Short mmCIF file of C-alpha atoms in Angstrom, two decimals:
data_model
loop_
_atom_site.label_atom_id
_atom_site.label_comp_id
_atom_site.label_asym_id
_atom_site.label_seq_id
_atom_site.Cartn_x
_atom_site.Cartn_y
_atom_site.Cartn_z
CA MET A 889 -33.26 -11.88 9.12
CA GLN A 890 -33.69 -9.84 5.96
CA THR A 891 -33.83 -12.01 2.85
CA LEU A 892 -34.14 -11.28 -0.86
CA THR A 893 -35.17 -13.91 -3.41
CA ILE A 894 -34.48 -13.15 -7.07
CA ILE A 895 -34.51 -15.01 -10.36
CA ARG A 896 -31.16 -16.78 -10.75
CA PRO A 897 -28.78 -14.18 -12.24
CA ASP A 898 -26.53 -14.38 -15.28
CA ASP A 899 -22.96 -13.13 -15.59
CA MET A 900 -22.71 -11.45 -18.96
CA HIS A 901 -18.92 -11.02 -18.85
CA LEU A 902 -16.73 -13.75 -17.38
CA HIS A 903 -13.18 -15.05 -17.69
CA LEU A 904 -12.67 -18.73 -16.83
CA ARG A 905 -9.20 -19.35 -18.29
CA ASP A 906 -8.43 -22.99 -19.11
CA GLY A 907 -6.87 -26.17 -17.73
CA ASP A 908 -6.34 -26.30 -13.97
CA ALA A 909 -7.31 -22.64 -13.61
CA LEU A 910 -10.68 -23.33 -15.24
CA LYS A 911 -11.30 -26.26 -12.93
CA ALA A 912 -10.47 -24.09 -9.91
CA VAL A 913 -12.79 -21.16 -10.64
CA ALA A 914 -15.73 -22.40 -12.74
CA PRO A 915 -17.64 -23.92 -9.77
CA TYR A 916 -17.83 -20.54 -8.00
CA THR A 917 -19.77 -18.98 -10.87
CA ALA A 918 -21.84 -22.09 -11.52
CA ARG A 919 -23.28 -22.13 -8.00
CA GLN A 920 -24.61 -18.54 -8.30
CA MET A 921 -25.28 -17.93 -11.98
CA GLY A 922 -27.53 -19.67 -14.47
CA ARG A 923 -25.44 -18.65 -17.47
CA ALA A 924 -22.35 -16.66 -18.29
CA VAL A 925 -20.95 -15.07 -21.43
CA ILE A 926 -17.43 -16.51 -21.65
CA MET A 927 -14.58 -14.31 -22.83
CA PRO A 928 -12.38 -15.70 -25.64
CA ASN A 929 -8.97 -14.21 -24.72
CA LEU A 930 -7.19 -17.48 -24.03
CA LYS A 931 -3.67 -18.23 -25.23
CA PRO A 932 -4.11 -18.83 -28.14
CA PRO A 933 -7.40 -16.92 -28.48
CA VAL A 934 -10.72 -18.55 -29.36
CA VAL A 935 -11.02 -17.48 -33.00
CA SER A 936 -12.96 -20.30 -34.69
CA VAL A 937 -16.26 -22.04 -34.10
CA ALA A 938 -14.38 -25.28 -33.48
CA ASP A 939 -12.24 -23.53 -30.85
CA ALA A 940 -15.34 -22.20 -29.08
CA LEU A 941 -17.24 -25.48 -29.07
CA ALA A 942 -14.21 -27.37 -27.77
CA TYR A 943 -13.73 -24.77 -25.02
CA GLN A 944 -17.41 -25.04 -24.12
CA GLN A 945 -17.00 -28.77 -23.58
CA ARG A 946 -13.98 -28.20 -21.33
CA ILE A 947 -16.02 -25.76 -19.26
CA LEU A 948 -18.89 -28.20 -18.89
CA ALA A 949 -16.44 -30.93 -17.86
CA ALA A 950 -15.09 -28.64 -15.11
CA LEU A 951 -18.49 -28.12 -13.47
CA PRO A 952 -19.74 -30.00 -10.41
CA GLU A 953 -21.89 -33.04 -11.13
CA GLY A 954 -25.51 -32.07 -11.64
CA SER A 955 -24.77 -28.42 -12.44
CA THR A 956 -27.22 -26.75 -14.85
CA PHE A 957 -24.91 -23.81 -15.55
CA GLU A 958 -24.73 -22.86 -19.25
CA PRO A 959 -21.63 -21.22 -20.77
CA LEU A 960 -22.50 -18.87 -23.64
CA MET A 961 -19.63 -18.81 -26.10
CA THR A 962 -17.99 -15.93 -27.95
CA LEU A 963 -15.30 -15.54 -30.59
CA TYR A 964 -12.31 -13.23 -30.55
CA LEU A 965 -12.61 -10.55 -33.23
CA THR A 966 -9.39 -10.17 -35.23
CA ASP A 967 -8.25 -8.31 -38.32
CA LYS A 968 -8.84 -11.58 -40.22
CA THR A 969 -12.44 -12.18 -39.14
CA THR A 970 -14.77 -12.56 -42.15
CA PRO A 971 -18.51 -12.27 -42.79
CA GLU A 972 -18.49 -16.00 -43.56
CA LEU A 973 -17.23 -16.71 -40.04
CA VAL A 974 -20.06 -14.59 -38.63
CA ARG A 975 -22.62 -16.75 -40.45
CA GLU A 976 -20.90 -19.93 -39.27
CA ALA A 977 -20.85 -18.65 -35.70
CA LYS A 978 -24.56 -17.81 -35.78
CA ALA A 979 -25.42 -21.28 -37.04
CA ALA A 980 -23.38 -22.85 -34.22
CA GLY A 981 -25.04 -20.84 -31.45
CA ILE A 982 -22.13 -18.48 -30.78
CA VAL A 983 -23.69 -15.39 -29.20
CA ALA A 984 -21.12 -12.68 -29.88
CA PHE A 985 -17.72 -11.51 -31.06
CA LYS A 986 -15.46 -9.69 -28.62
CA LEU A 987 -13.54 -6.60 -29.67
CA TYR A 988 -10.21 -6.15 -27.94
CA PRO A 989 -8.28 -3.20 -29.35
CA ALA A 990 -4.77 -4.60 -29.82
CA GLY A 991 -2.81 -4.23 -26.58
CA ALA A 992 -5.72 -2.99 -24.48
CA THR A 993 -5.73 -5.67 -21.79
CA THR A 994 -4.76 -9.22 -20.81
CA ASN A 995 -4.10 -11.47 -23.84
CA SER A 996 -5.16 -8.78 -26.33
CA ASP A 997 -2.11 -8.93 -28.57
CA SER A 998 -4.21 -10.51 -31.35
CA GLY A 999 -6.81 -7.76 -31.11
CA VAL A 1000 -8.14 -5.46 -33.80
CA THR A 1001 -5.85 -2.74 -35.15
CA ASP A 1002 -8.49 -0.83 -37.19
CA LEU A 1003 -12.16 -1.57 -36.54
CA PHE A 1004 -13.30 0.47 -39.54
CA LYS A 1005 -11.65 -2.04 -41.88
CA LEU A 1006 -14.06 -4.64 -40.47
CA LEU A 1007 -17.26 -2.78 -41.39
CA PRO A 1008 -18.43 -5.63 -43.69
CA VAL A 1009 -18.04 -8.01 -40.73
CA LEU A 1010 -19.99 -5.69 -38.44
CA GLN A 1011 -22.72 -5.34 -41.06
CA GLU A 1012 -23.03 -9.12 -41.25
CA MET A 1013 -23.19 -9.30 -37.45
CA ALA A 1014 -26.07 -6.83 -37.52
CA LYS A 1015 -27.82 -8.90 -40.18
CA GLN A 1016 -27.36 -12.15 -38.27
CA GLY A 1017 -28.20 -10.73 -34.84
CA VAL A 1018 -24.76 -11.61 -33.46
CA LEU A 1019 -23.65 -9.16 -30.76
CA LEU A 1020 -20.46 -7.10 -30.67
CA LEU A 1021 -18.94 -6.95 -27.19
CA VAL A 1022 -16.64 -3.96 -26.90
CA HIS A 1023 -13.63 -3.38 -24.69
CA GLY A 1024 -13.98 0.35 -25.14
CA GLU A 1025 -10.52 1.87 -24.86
CA VAL A 1026 -8.04 3.35 -27.29
CA THR A 1027 -4.44 2.26 -26.85
CA ASP A 1028 -2.57 5.26 -28.26
CA SER A 1029 0.50 5.98 -26.15
CA ASP A 1030 -0.28 9.70 -26.07
CA ILE A 1031 -3.70 9.19 -24.43
CA ASP A 1032 -3.78 9.16 -20.63
CA ILE A 1033 -4.91 5.79 -19.31
CA PHE A 1034 -7.74 7.45 -17.37
CA ASP A 1035 -9.07 9.03 -20.60
CA ARG A 1036 -8.93 6.01 -22.90
CA GLU A 1037 -12.59 5.09 -22.56
CA ALA A 1038 -13.87 8.62 -23.19
CA VAL A 1039 -11.63 8.98 -26.26
CA PHE A 1040 -12.79 5.59 -27.59
CA ILE A 1041 -16.40 6.81 -27.46
CA GLU A 1042 -15.68 9.81 -29.68
CA ARG A 1043 -13.16 8.24 -32.07
CA ILE A 1044 -14.64 4.78 -32.54
CA MET A 1045 -17.91 3.98 -30.78
CA LYS A 1046 -20.04 6.84 -32.09
CA PRO A 1047 -18.77 6.58 -35.72
CA VAL A 1048 -19.29 2.79 -35.78
CA LEU A 1049 -22.83 3.10 -34.42
CA ALA A 1050 -23.55 5.75 -37.06
CA GLN A 1051 -22.26 3.54 -39.88
CA VAL A 1052 -23.85 0.27 -38.66
CA PRO A 1053 -26.96 1.55 -36.84
CA ASP A 1054 -28.58 -1.88 -36.41
CA LEU A 1055 -25.57 -3.52 -34.77
CA LYS A 1056 -26.29 -4.81 -31.26
CA VAL A 1057 -23.44 -3.61 -29.05
CA VAL A 1058 -22.58 -4.28 -25.43
CA PHE A 1059 -20.22 -1.65 -24.07
CA GLU A 1060 -18.40 -3.92 -21.65
CA HIS A 1061 -17.32 -3.07 -18.09
CA ILE A 1062 -18.03 0.64 -18.44
CA THR A 1063 -16.13 2.90 -16.05
CA THR A 1064 -17.05 6.50 -16.84
CA ALA A 1065 -19.93 8.95 -16.77
CA GLU A 1066 -19.36 9.43 -20.52
CA ALA A 1067 -19.97 5.74 -21.20
CA ALA A 1068 -23.08 5.65 -19.02
CA ARG A 1069 -24.43 8.69 -20.85
CA LEU A 1070 -23.73 7.20 -24.28
CA VAL A 1071 -25.56 3.97 -23.43
CA SER A 1072 -28.50 5.78 -21.84
CA GLU A 1073 -28.95 8.04 -24.86
CA ALA A 1074 -28.33 5.41 -27.57
CA GLY A 1075 -30.96 3.26 -29.24
CA ASP A 1076 -32.28 -0.05 -27.95
CA ASN A 1077 -29.43 -1.82 -29.77
CA VAL A 1078 -26.84 -0.53 -27.26
CA ALA A 1079 -26.44 -1.76 -23.67
CA ALA A 1080 -23.65 -2.07 -21.11
CA SER A 1081 -22.29 -4.50 -18.56
CA VAL A 1082 -21.05 -3.15 -15.24
CA THR A 1083 -18.63 -4.81 -12.81
CA PRO A 1084 -18.79 -4.87 -9.01
CA GLN A 1085 -15.39 -3.21 -8.70
CA HIS A 1086 -16.39 -0.20 -10.81
CA LEU A 1087 -19.56 0.22 -8.73
CA LEU A 1088 -17.79 -0.14 -5.38
CA LEU A 1089 -14.26 1.25 -5.83
CA ASN A 1090 -12.53 4.32 -7.21
CA ARG A 1091 -8.91 5.04 -8.07
CA ASN A 1092 -8.10 5.95 -4.45
CA ASP A 1093 -8.67 2.26 -3.67
CA LEU A 1094 -5.91 1.45 -6.14
CA LEU A 1095 -3.34 4.09 -5.21
CA VAL A 1096 -3.84 5.59 -1.73
CA GLY A 1097 -1.57 4.05 0.90
CA GLY A 1098 0.54 2.34 -1.74
CA VAL A 1099 -0.23 0.54 -4.97
CA ARG A 1100 -2.73 -2.24 -4.36
CA PRO A 1101 -2.12 -4.80 -7.10
CA HIS A 1102 -5.31 -6.76 -6.42
CA HIS A 1103 -7.31 -3.63 -7.24
CA PHE A 1104 -5.61 -3.22 -10.61
CA CYS A 1105 -7.95 -3.98 -13.47
CA LEU A 1106 -8.49 -2.73 -17.01
CA PRO A 1107 -10.22 -0.47 -17.68
CA VAL A 1108 -8.57 1.06 -14.64
CA LEU A 1109 -10.63 2.36 -11.70
CA LYS A 1110 -11.68 5.98 -12.19
CA ARG A 1111 -12.61 9.04 -10.07
CA GLU A 1112 -15.34 8.87 -7.44
CA THR A 1113 -17.60 11.02 -9.64
CA HIS A 1114 -17.52 8.29 -12.31
CA ARG A 1115 -18.33 5.58 -9.76
CA GLN A 1116 -21.31 7.60 -8.62
CA ALA A 1117 -22.43 8.02 -12.22
CA LEU A 1118 -22.37 4.26 -12.74
CA VAL A 1119 -24.43 3.64 -9.61
CA ALA A 1120 -26.92 6.24 -10.80
CA ALA A 1121 -27.07 4.55 -14.22
CA VAL A 1122 -27.81 1.04 -12.93
CA THR A 1123 -30.48 2.31 -10.54
CA GLY A 1124 -31.96 5.16 -12.61
CA ASP A 1125 -34.62 5.74 -15.27
CA GLN A 1126 -32.63 3.97 -18.01
CA ALA A 1127 -31.49 1.10 -15.78
CA ASN A 1128 -32.94 -1.49 -18.18
CA LYS A 1129 -29.95 -0.83 -20.49
CA PHE A 1130 -27.40 -1.99 -17.90
CA PHE A 1131 -26.76 -5.47 -16.58
CA LEU A 1132 -24.49 -7.66 -14.49
CA GLY A 1133 -21.11 -8.54 -15.98
CA THR A 1134 -18.46 -9.21 -13.38
CA ASP A 1135 -15.40 -9.31 -15.64
CA SER A 1136 -14.17 -11.68 -12.94
CA ALA A 1137 -10.63 -12.45 -14.08
CA PRO A 1138 -8.54 -14.96 -12.15
CA HIS A 1139 -4.77 -14.45 -11.91
CA ALA A 1140 -2.38 -16.28 -9.64
CA GLN A 1141 -1.27 -14.29 -6.60
CA SER A 1142 2.33 -14.43 -7.85
CA ALA A 1143 1.29 -12.86 -11.17
CA LYS A 1144 -0.47 -9.98 -9.41
CA GLU A 1145 2.17 -9.28 -6.77
CA ASN A 1146 5.31 -8.63 -8.80
CA ALA A 1147 7.14 -5.84 -10.59
CA CYS A 1148 4.67 -5.96 -13.49
CA GLY A 1149 1.42 -7.11 -11.91
CA CYS A 1150 -1.27 -8.18 -14.36
CA ALA A 1151 -4.74 -6.63 -14.65
CA GLY A 1152 -7.89 -8.28 -13.37
CA MET A 1153 -9.98 -8.82 -10.25
CA PHE A 1154 -11.53 -12.12 -9.21
CA SER A 1155 -15.04 -11.43 -7.89
CA ALA A 1156 -16.86 -14.68 -8.75
CA LEU A 1157 -16.54 -15.98 -5.18
CA THR A 1158 -19.08 -13.42 -3.85
CA ALA A 1159 -20.32 -11.74 -7.01
CA ILE A 1160 -24.05 -11.35 -6.40
CA GLU A 1161 -23.42 -10.44 -2.76
CA LEU A 1162 -21.16 -7.54 -3.80
CA TYR A 1163 -23.79 -6.25 -6.20
CA ALA A 1164 -26.39 -6.52 -3.42
CA GLU A 1165 -24.25 -4.15 -1.35
CA VAL A 1166 -24.24 -1.61 -4.20
CA PHE A 1167 -28.00 -1.67 -4.62
CA GLU A 1168 -28.66 -1.62 -0.88
CA GLN A 1169 -26.37 1.38 -0.39
CA ALA A 1170 -28.23 3.15 -3.21
CA GLY A 1171 -31.61 2.37 -1.63
CA ALA A 1172 -32.51 0.32 -4.70
CA LEU A 1173 -32.55 -3.35 -3.65
CA ASP A 1174 -35.84 -3.69 -5.50
CA LYS A 1175 -33.92 -3.07 -8.76
CA LEU A 1176 -31.23 -5.73 -8.22
CA GLU A 1177 -33.24 -8.53 -9.84
CA ALA A 1178 -33.74 -6.63 -13.10
CA PHE A 1179 -30.04 -5.74 -13.29
CA ALA A 1180 -28.81 -9.23 -12.41
CA SER A 1181 -31.43 -11.53 -13.90
CA LYS A 1182 -33.57 -9.80 -16.53
CA ASN A 1183 -31.84 -7.02 -18.46
CA GLY A 1184 -28.98 -9.11 -19.83
CA ALA A 1185 -31.19 -12.03 -20.82
CA ARG A 1186 -33.56 -9.72 -22.66
CA PHE A 1187 -30.76 -7.95 -24.55
CA TYR A 1188 -29.24 -11.28 -25.62
CA GLY A 1189 -32.66 -12.61 -26.65
CA LEU A 1190 -32.67 -15.32 -23.97
CA PRO A 1191 -35.45 -16.48 -21.64
CA GLU A 1192 -35.09 -15.61 -17.99
CA ASN A 1193 -33.83 -18.41 -15.77
CA THR A 1194 -36.65 -20.46 -14.25
CA ASP A 1195 -35.19 -20.97 -10.77
CA THR A 1196 -34.28 -18.51 -8.00
CA ILE A 1197 -31.59 -17.79 -5.43
CA THR A 1198 -32.05 -16.29 -1.99
CA LEU A 1199 -29.75 -13.71 -0.44
CA GLU A 1200 -29.58 -13.24 3.32
CA LYS A 1201 -28.48 -10.04 5.07
CA GLN A 1202 -25.75 -11.83 6.98
CA SER A 1203 -22.10 -10.83 6.99
CA GLN A 1204 -19.45 -13.23 5.69
CA THR A 1205 -15.67 -13.04 5.69
CA VAL A 1206 -14.01 -13.44 2.30
CA PRO A 1207 -11.05 -15.85 2.41
CA GLU A 1208 -7.57 -14.35 2.16
CA SER A 1209 -6.92 -16.69 -0.76
CA ILE A 1210 -8.28 -19.79 -2.47
CA PRO A 1211 -6.54 -22.67 -4.29
CA TYR A 1212 -5.72 -22.01 -7.93
CA GLY A 1213 -4.06 -25.03 -9.49
CA ASN A 1214 -0.62 -25.23 -7.93
CA GLU A 1215 -0.84 -21.59 -6.78
CA THR A 1216 -3.23 -19.34 -4.88
CA LEU A 1217 -5.75 -16.74 -5.99
CA VAL A 1218 -6.68 -13.62 -4.02
CA PRO A 1219 -10.40 -12.79 -4.40
CA MET A 1220 -11.97 -9.36 -4.36
CA ARG A 1221 -12.21 -8.03 -0.77
CA ALA A 1222 -9.93 -10.79 0.52
CA GLY A 1223 -9.95 -10.89 4.31
CA GLY A 1224 -12.76 -8.38 4.47
CA GLU A 1225 -16.50 -8.60 5.12
CA VAL A 1226 -19.36 -8.78 2.65
CA ALA A 1227 -22.74 -7.79 4.07
CA TRP A 1228 -24.79 -10.43 2.24
CA ARG A 1229 -24.53 -14.15 1.59
CA VAL A 1230 -26.32 -16.59 -0.70
CA ARG A 1231 -28.32 -19.30 0.99
CA TYR A 1232 -26.94 -22.45 -0.62
#
């Protein structure tokens, strides 16, 4: 049997929700990943250091006994964020602030309306070494949803990087060739996280044969040419600038399968196995460890995990659904096969 042993990976972009939902999904990530960067878009959002530290304790309480998983906490950037809060966050061990343009995605109503008004905050983040995590889409109604990332790059990302050149930025869950090119050509202060769905799926998987609500995520799946560009980026000459970030986002089946289905895909159940498929198909399994276990840690200034996991080339069937509080949750590739499995 073919096996692959790698340093335990980290998930640099994860949604865990709260309450019963948190208790339902956190163990899936904890059994694969050493650490995860936790997104702050709860209701209400995580906007203060006290909020983040309290949420961190709830996450730790939801983990299986003996788990060594470490949640890395972030704060939600708002129009009211101050340089003083940045300094307080740094002192408390908060690793980043997350930019959600207002209205861009799930629970983003409190997001930033004009990032350029927060330049003093971004300058303080650069000074303190606190990262900016960017949901890179504009939300203007006249911009096609498939073009929102590319427009964001020109209108916001490039001007901000020019005005705050030392700011460490993670372009989150990139979906386009334009984003991959920007990150590859930018300085060492710019990197990107990439999800399994944007490496494995294109917009045909969302729309052909009927709308598939469990393939609806934001940023939305793009053309096949963009998917290919992302695979080339994570396996190419500048691959050290890209790292694993699932954007695994649990939603109850009833919330996905209705007249206004919400955005998000839950991949934490078989996350590293899905990435292994991508790298195997690209003939680049030897580069999976760097993408999953090294690049993100280095960019965040963290040591690599000291233990390992072993993947086996053995097919597994993904459950049609899993328990999610009083409801059910449909995971990515539900009912289908994944070519790899982790040896637990």
